[in-house]
Amino acid sequence: MLPEQFLSRMKGMLGEEYDAFLESYDKPRYQALRINHLKDSQEKAEEKIGFCGECVPWAFGGYYYKEEDRPGRHPFHEAGVYYIQEPSAMAPVTALDPKPGERILDLCASPGGKSTQIADAMKGEGILICNEIHPQRARVLAENIERMGIVNALVLNHEPAYLAERFEGYFDRILVDAPCSGEGMFRKNEEAFKEWSPENVLMCAERQADILKSAALMLREGGHMVYSTCTFAPAEDEGVICSFLKKHPEFQLKDITLCGGMEPGREEFVQNKGEEAPCRELSKTVRLWPHKLKGEGHFMALLEKAGERSGETYSAYGIEKGIPEKECTQWQEFRQQYLRKVPEGKYIKFGDQLYIVPECCPSLKGLKVLRAGLHLGTLKKDRFEPAHALALSLKPEDAYLYYDLDIPGAVQYLQGQTFCAEGEKGWYLIGVEGYSLGFGKLAGGVMKNHYPKGLRK
């Protein structure tokens, strides 16, 4: 069923390994999840989840699971306790090594696996910009950012070249998980190999080069950038990196720690006959082969920009100013009555919708923003109605009124059902075994369900 031209090229690339590579397509694919440390410690989450299997060796908090576990149907999934992610796809963020307080860009971010992994490492500190060029995919990205309780992220919908004009030299780290021909996903996605062609591979390589060019402009001196794909095609992997380094002498490849069956990239994949290998550092890139490890095909390279950071850098329009607190008195009253703790930052409004963004948030002027920091809720004329995103960002101890459900009760809540309860009337943070799920409002012994209708199961 695999394209003949693809198989012919892979046989030439792999030689004696080709049969083992081909056999990997007859084996079940590996499935994994990654614990969200914004919700809980690894030890406690692992104990509560119960179906975490062998650790993914290259990802902190990554675990393999069995197909029969079906973690996507568990209430913990809706609570953002973990993110279901292909195991090899966890490797690029580990190589990027994000830190709290940094400015980080995930340039091709949907559906959000790598963005949420970056946010996990940032611990709510600094600014994370997640960009996706396709509007529908950007909406999916925003939903996953919300589900994982992330408070310091912007979700944008722009061409990379447009962002490069706004954020020159701005970011400490950039992830370019480039759109590609998807050869590494053939076992996972039949549509990928149905759409494959040698022409598409070359088209992808050209697009990847353009994306990297924009990313290079946005990285500060001394900053780090990871380029990754889920394809085996040398034209999109070693070839793109080799071409980039020739055009950008201010960049150099850095070593990535190999683990779990990873192998170095291969210079010979882009060497012309009778010529010296065009890039002798390509062995610092990394390939993940499905016949060598428990995951799909992946490629990644860690690049460093020469120089040292000198002084503060700003986006083209400076820092977002925000609005004064007096313009959101309804929120202030709600916060004082119901919340012990809320994120710090600046308030901004889109119509009657109130958000809070990090103090370091760049100006939003001229940007197509699908999500700005944390959505707090709606400013009504005489009251405040909290947003679902606010609930998912909170822990039980952050709310004065909290109601904990068991697993069966959580399933019913996620279906939109009300339930009987006793206690002080007002807004309650509803959770499942200590993880927030959404809001409910208690009156007359009945907890009205405020789980969004569009998310109900």
Coordinates of C-alpha atoms in Angstrom, one line a residue, residues 101-106 122 126-130 152-154 156 162-174 214-224 251 305 309-320 346 357-364 367:
G101 CA 10.4 33.4 32.4
E102 CA 11.6 33.2 28.8
R103 CA 10.0 34.4 25.6
I104 CA 9.2 31.4 23.5
L105 CA 7.6 30.9 20.1
D106 CA 6.0 27.8 18.7
M122 CA 7.7 27.3 31.7
G126 CA 7.3 34.3 30.8
I127 CA 5.4 34.5 27.5
L128 CA 4.6 31.7 25.1
I129 CA 3.3 32.6 21.6
C130 CA 1.7 29.8 19.7
N152 CA 0.7 32.7 29.8
A153 CA 0.1 31.9 26.2
L154 CA -1.1 33.9 23.1
L156 CA -2.1 33.7 16.9
Y162 CA 4.2 38.7 9.1
L163 CA 5.4 37.8 12.6
A164 CA 9.0 38.3 11.6
E165 CA 8.2 41.9 10.9
R166 CA 6.8 42.3 14.4
F167 CA 9.2 40.3 16.5
E168 CA 12.7 40.7 15.1
G169 CA 15.3 39.4 17.6
Y170 CA 12.5 39.0 20.2
F171 CA 12.5 35.3 21.3
D172 CA 14.8 33.4 23.5
R173 CA 13.7 30.0 22.0
I174 CA 11.8 29.1 18.9
S214 CA 11.4 34.0 9.2
A215 CA 12.2 32.1 12.4
A216 CA 15.9 33.1 12.2
L217 CA 14.9 36.8 12.1
M218 CA 12.8 36.4 15.3
L219 CA 15.5 34.7 17.4
R220 CA 17.7 36.8 19.6
E221 CA 21.5 36.6 19.6
G222 CA 22.5 33.6 21.7
G223 CA 19.1 32.1 21.4
H224 CA 18.2 28.5 20.5
F251 CA 23.9 29.8 13.1
K305 CA 22.4 32.0 16.9
R309 CA 21.9 39.0 24.4
S310 CA 22.5 42.7 24.9
G311 CA 19.8 44.6 26.7
E312 CA 16.0 44.3 26.4
T313 CA 14.3 43.6 23.1
Y314 CA 10.7 44.6 22.2
S315 CA 8.2 43.8 19.6
A316 CA 7.4 46.4 16.9
Y317 CA 4.6 48.0 18.9
G318 CA 6.1 47.6 22.4
I319 CA 4.3 46.1 25.4
E320 CA 0.5 45.7 25.9
K346 CA -2.6 43.0 32.9
V357 CA -2.1 38.6 30.1
P358 CA 1.4 38.4 31.5
E359 CA 3.1 41.7 32.4
C360 CA 5.6 41.1 29.6
C361 CA 2.9 40.6 26.9
P362 CA 3.7 42.3 23.6
S363 CA 1.2 44.7 22.1
L364 CA -1.7 43.0 20.4
L367 CA -2.5 40.8 15.5

